[in-house]
Short mmCIF file of N, CA and C in Angstrom, two decimals:
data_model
loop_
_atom_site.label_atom_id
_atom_site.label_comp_id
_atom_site.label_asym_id
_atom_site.label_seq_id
_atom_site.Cartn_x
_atom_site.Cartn_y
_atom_site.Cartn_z
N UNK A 232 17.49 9.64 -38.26
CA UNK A 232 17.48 8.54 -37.31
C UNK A 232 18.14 8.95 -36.00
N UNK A 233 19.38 9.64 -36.19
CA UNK A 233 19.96 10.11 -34.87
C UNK A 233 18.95 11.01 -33.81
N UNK A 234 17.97 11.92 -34.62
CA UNK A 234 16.97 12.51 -33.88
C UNK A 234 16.26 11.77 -33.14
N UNK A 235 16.01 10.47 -33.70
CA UNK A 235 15.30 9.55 -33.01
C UNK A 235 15.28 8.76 -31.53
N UNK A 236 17.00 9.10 -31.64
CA UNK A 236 18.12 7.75 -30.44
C UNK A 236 17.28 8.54 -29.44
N UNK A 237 17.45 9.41 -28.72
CA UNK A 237 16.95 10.44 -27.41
C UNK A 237 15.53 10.02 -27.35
N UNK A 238 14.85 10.26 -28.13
CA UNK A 238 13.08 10.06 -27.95
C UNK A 238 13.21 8.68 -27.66
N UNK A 239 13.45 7.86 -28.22
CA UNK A 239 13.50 6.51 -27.67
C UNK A 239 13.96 5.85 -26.53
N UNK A 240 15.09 6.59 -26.11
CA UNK A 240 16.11 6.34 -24.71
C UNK A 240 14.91 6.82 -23.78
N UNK A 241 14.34 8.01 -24.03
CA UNK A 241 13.18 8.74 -23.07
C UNK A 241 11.90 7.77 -22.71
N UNK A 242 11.58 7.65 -24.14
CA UNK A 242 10.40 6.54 -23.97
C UNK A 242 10.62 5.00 -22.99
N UNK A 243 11.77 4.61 -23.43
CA UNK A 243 11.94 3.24 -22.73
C UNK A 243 12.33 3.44 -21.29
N UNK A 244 12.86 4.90 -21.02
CA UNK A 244 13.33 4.66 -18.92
C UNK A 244 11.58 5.14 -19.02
N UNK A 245 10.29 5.72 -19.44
CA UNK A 245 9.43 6.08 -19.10
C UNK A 245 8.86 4.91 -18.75
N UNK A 246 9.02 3.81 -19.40
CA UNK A 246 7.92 2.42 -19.84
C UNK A 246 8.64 1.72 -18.13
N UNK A 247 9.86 1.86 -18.34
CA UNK A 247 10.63 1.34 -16.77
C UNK A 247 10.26 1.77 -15.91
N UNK A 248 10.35 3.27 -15.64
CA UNK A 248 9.71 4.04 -14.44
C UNK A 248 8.40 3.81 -14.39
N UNK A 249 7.56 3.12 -14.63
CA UNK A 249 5.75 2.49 -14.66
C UNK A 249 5.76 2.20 -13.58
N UNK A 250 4.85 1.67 -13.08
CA UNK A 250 4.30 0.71 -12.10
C UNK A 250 4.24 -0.55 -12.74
N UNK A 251 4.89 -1.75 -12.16
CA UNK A 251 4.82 -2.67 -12.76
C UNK A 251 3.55 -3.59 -12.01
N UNK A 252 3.22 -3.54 -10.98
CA UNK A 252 1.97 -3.87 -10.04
C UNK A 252 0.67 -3.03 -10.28
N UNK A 253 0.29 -3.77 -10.71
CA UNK A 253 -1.41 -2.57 -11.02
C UNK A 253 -2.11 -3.02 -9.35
N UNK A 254 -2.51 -2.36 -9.06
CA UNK A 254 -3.33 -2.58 -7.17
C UNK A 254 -4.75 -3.48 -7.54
N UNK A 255 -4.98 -4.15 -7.27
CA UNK A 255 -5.95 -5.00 -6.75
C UNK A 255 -6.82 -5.00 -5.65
N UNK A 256 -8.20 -4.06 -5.55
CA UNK A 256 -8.62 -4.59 -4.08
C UNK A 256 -9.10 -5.48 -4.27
N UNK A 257 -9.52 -6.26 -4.59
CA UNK A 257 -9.85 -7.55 -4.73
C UNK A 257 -8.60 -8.84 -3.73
N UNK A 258 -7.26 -8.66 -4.25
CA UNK A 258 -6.37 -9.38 -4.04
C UNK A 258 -6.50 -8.38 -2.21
N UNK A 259 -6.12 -7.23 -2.22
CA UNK A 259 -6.31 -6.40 -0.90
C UNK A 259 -7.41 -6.91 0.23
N UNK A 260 -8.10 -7.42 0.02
CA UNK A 260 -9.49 -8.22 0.62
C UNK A 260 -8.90 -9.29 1.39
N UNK A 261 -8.61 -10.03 0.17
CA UNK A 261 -7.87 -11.25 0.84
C UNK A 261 -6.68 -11.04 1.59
N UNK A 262 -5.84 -10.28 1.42
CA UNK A 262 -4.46 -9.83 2.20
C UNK A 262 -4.99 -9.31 4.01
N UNK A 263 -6.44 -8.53 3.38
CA UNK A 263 -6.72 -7.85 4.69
C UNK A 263 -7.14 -8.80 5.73
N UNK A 264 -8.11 -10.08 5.55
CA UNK A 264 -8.66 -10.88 5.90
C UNK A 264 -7.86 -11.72 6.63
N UNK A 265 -6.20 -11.58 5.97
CA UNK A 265 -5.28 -12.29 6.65
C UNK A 265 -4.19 -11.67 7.71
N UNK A 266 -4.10 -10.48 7.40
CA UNK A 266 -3.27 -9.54 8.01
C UNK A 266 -3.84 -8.22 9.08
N UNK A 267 -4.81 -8.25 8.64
CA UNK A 267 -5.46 -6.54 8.92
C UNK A 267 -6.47 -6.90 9.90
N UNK A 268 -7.46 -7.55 9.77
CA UNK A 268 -8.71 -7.69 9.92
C UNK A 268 -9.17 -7.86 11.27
N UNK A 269 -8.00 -8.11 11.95
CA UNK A 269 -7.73 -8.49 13.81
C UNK A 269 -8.26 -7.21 14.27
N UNK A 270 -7.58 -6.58 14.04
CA UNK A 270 -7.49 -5.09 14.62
C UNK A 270 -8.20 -3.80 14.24
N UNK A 271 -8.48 -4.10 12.76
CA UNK A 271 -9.19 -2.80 11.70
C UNK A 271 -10.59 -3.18 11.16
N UNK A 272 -10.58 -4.56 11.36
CA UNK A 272 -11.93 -5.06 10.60
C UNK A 272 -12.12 -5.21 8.90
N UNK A 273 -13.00 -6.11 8.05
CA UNK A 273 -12.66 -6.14 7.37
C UNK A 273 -13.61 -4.32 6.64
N UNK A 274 -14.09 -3.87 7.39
CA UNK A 274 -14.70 -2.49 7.12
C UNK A 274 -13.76 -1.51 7.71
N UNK A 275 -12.66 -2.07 7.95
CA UNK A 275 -11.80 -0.85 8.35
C UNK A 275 -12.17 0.22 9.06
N UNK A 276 -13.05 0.00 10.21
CA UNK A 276 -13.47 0.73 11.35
C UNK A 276 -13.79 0.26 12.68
N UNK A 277 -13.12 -0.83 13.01
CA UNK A 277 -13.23 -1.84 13.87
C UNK A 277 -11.72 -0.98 15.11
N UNK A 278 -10.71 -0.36 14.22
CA UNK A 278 -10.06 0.27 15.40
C UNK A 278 -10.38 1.40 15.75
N UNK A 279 -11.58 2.36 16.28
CA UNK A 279 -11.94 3.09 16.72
C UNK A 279 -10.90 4.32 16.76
N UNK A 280 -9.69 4.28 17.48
CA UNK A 280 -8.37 5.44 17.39
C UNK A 280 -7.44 5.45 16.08
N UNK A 281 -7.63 4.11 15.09
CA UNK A 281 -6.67 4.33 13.81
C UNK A 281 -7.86 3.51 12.47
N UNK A 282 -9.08 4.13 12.16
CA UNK A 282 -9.72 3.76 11.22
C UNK A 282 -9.00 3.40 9.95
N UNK A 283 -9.13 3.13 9.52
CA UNK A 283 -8.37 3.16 7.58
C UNK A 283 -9.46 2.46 6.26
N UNK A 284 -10.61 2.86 7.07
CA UNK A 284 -11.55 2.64 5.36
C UNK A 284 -11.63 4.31 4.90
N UNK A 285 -11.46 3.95 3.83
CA UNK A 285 -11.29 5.13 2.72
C UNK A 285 -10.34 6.21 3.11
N UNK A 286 -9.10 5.49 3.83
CA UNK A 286 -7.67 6.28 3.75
C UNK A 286 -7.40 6.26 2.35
N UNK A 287 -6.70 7.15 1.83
CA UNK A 287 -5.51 7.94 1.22
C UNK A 287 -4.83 6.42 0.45
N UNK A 288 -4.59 5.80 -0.33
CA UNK A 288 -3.92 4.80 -1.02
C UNK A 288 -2.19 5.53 -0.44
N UNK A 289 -1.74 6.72 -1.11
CA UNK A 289 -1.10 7.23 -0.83
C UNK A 289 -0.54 7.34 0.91
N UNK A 290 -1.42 7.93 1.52
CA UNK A 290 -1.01 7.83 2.76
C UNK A 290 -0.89 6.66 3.35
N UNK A 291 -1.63 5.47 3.44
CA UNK A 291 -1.58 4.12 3.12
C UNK A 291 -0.27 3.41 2.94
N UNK A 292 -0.11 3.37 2.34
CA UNK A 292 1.53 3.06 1.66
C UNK A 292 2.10 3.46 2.17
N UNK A 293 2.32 5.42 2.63
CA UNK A 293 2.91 5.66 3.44
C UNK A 293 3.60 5.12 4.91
N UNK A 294 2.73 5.19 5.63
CA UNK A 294 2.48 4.15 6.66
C UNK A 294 2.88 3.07 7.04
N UNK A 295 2.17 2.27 5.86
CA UNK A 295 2.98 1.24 6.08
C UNK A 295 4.67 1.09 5.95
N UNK A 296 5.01 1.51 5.08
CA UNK A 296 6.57 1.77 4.34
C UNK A 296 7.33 2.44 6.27
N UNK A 297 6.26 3.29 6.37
CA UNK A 297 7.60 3.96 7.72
C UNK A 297 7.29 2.83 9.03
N UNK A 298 6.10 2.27 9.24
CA UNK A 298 6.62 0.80 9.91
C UNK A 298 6.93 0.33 9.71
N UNK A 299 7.42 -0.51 8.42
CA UNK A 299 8.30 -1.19 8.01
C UNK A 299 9.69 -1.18 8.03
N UNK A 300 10.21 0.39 7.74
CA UNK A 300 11.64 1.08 7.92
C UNK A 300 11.79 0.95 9.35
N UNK A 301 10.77 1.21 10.32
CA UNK A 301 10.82 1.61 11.76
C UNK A 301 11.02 3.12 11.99
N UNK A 302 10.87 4.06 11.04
CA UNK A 302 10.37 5.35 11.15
C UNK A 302 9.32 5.53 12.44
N UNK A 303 8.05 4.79 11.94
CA UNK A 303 6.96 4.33 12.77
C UNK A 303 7.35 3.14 14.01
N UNK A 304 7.12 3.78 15.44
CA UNK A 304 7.69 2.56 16.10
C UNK A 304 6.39 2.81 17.09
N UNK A 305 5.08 3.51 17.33
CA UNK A 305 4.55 3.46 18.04
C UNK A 305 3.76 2.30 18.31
N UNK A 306 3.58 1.58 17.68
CA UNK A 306 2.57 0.12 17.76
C UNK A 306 3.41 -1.31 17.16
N UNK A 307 4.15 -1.95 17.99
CA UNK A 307 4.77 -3.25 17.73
C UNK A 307 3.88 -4.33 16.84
N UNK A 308 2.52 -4.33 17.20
CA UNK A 308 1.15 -4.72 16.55
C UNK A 308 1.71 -4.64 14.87
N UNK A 309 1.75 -3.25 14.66
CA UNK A 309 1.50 -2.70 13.15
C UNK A 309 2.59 -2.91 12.65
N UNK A 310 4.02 -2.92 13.48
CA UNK A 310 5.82 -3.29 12.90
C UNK A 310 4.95 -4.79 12.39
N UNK A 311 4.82 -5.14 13.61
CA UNK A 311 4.82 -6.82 12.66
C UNK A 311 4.04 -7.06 11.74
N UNK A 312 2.89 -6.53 11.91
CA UNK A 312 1.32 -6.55 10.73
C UNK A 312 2.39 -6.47 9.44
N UNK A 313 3.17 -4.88 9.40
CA UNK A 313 3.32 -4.73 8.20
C UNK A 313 4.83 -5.51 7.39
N UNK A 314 5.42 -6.34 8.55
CA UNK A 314 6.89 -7.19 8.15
C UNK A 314 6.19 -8.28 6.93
N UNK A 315 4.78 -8.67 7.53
CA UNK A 315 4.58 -9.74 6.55
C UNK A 315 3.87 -9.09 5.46
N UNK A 316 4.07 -8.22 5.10
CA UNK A 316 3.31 -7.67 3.20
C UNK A 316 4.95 -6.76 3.07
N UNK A 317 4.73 -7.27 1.38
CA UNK A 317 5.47 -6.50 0.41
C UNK A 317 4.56 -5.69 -0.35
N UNK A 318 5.61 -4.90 -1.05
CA UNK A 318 5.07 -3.67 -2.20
C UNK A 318 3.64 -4.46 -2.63
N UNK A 319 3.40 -5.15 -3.73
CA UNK A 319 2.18 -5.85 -4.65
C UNK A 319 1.17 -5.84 -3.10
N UNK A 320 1.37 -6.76 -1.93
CA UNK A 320 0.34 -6.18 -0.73
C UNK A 320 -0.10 -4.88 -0.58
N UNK A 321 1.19 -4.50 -0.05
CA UNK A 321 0.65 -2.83 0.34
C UNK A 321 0.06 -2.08 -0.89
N UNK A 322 0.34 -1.98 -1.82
CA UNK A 322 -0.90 -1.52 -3.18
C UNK A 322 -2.52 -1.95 -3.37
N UNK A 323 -2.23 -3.08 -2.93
CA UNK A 323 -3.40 -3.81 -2.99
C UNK A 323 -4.73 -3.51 -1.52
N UNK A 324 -3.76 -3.47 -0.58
CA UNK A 324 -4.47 -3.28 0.64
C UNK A 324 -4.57 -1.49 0.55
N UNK A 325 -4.08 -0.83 0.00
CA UNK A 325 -4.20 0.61 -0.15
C UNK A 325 -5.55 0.68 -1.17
N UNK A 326 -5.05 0.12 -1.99
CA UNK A 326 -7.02 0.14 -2.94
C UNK A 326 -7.80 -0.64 -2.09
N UNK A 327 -8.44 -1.91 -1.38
CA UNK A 327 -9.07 -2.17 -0.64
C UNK A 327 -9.63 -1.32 0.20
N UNK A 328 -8.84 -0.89 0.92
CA UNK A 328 -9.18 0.45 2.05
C UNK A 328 -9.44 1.50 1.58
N UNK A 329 -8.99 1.85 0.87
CA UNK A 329 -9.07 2.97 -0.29
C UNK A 329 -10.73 3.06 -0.83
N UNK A 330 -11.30 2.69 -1.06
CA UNK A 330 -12.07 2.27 -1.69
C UNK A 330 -13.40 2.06 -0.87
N UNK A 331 -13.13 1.74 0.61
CA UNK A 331 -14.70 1.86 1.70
C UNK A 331 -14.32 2.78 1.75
N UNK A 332 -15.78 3.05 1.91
CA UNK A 332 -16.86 4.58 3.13
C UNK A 332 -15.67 4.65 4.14
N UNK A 333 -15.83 6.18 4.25
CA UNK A 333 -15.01 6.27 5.79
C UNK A 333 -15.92 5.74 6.83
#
């Protein structure tokens, strides 16, 4: 049984360290429609100099996360776009976009 304590301690921070948000473009649609869609379109090629259909989920997130920090300060537009989405958004709008044609 003592062999056991470790495999189990392992297993349960593994089940923690998950993703507890599975991404949704579906839910991403609707987020975009409300947030995005001014500027990017809901085909995400409506901004000609910053496209984002079939960006990177990854880079995506990225992005957003360093406007949010203010890493990213070149577009006041995109600080604020991205003040109003949290994590479950930004996943969601990363599969949405993710997901069109470039």
């Amino acid at each position: 049984m003592t062999r056991m304590t470790p495999l189990l301690l392992l297993s349960g921070c593994l089940l923690l360290a998950g993703p507890l948000h599975a991404a949704d473009p579906a839910a991403g649609k609707t987020k975009a429609a409300d947030v995005c869609a001014d500027c990017h379109g809901m085909d995400g090629k409506d901004d000609k100099d910053f496209p984002i259909a079939g960006m990177a989920p990854e880079a995506f997130t990225k992005a957003m996360k360093e406007y949010q920090s203010g890493v990213r300060t070149k577009s006041k537009k995109m600080t604020k776009s991205a003040s109003k989405v949290n994590d479950d958004d930004i996943a969601d709008l990363a599969a949405y976009y993710g997901a069109l044609p470039k």
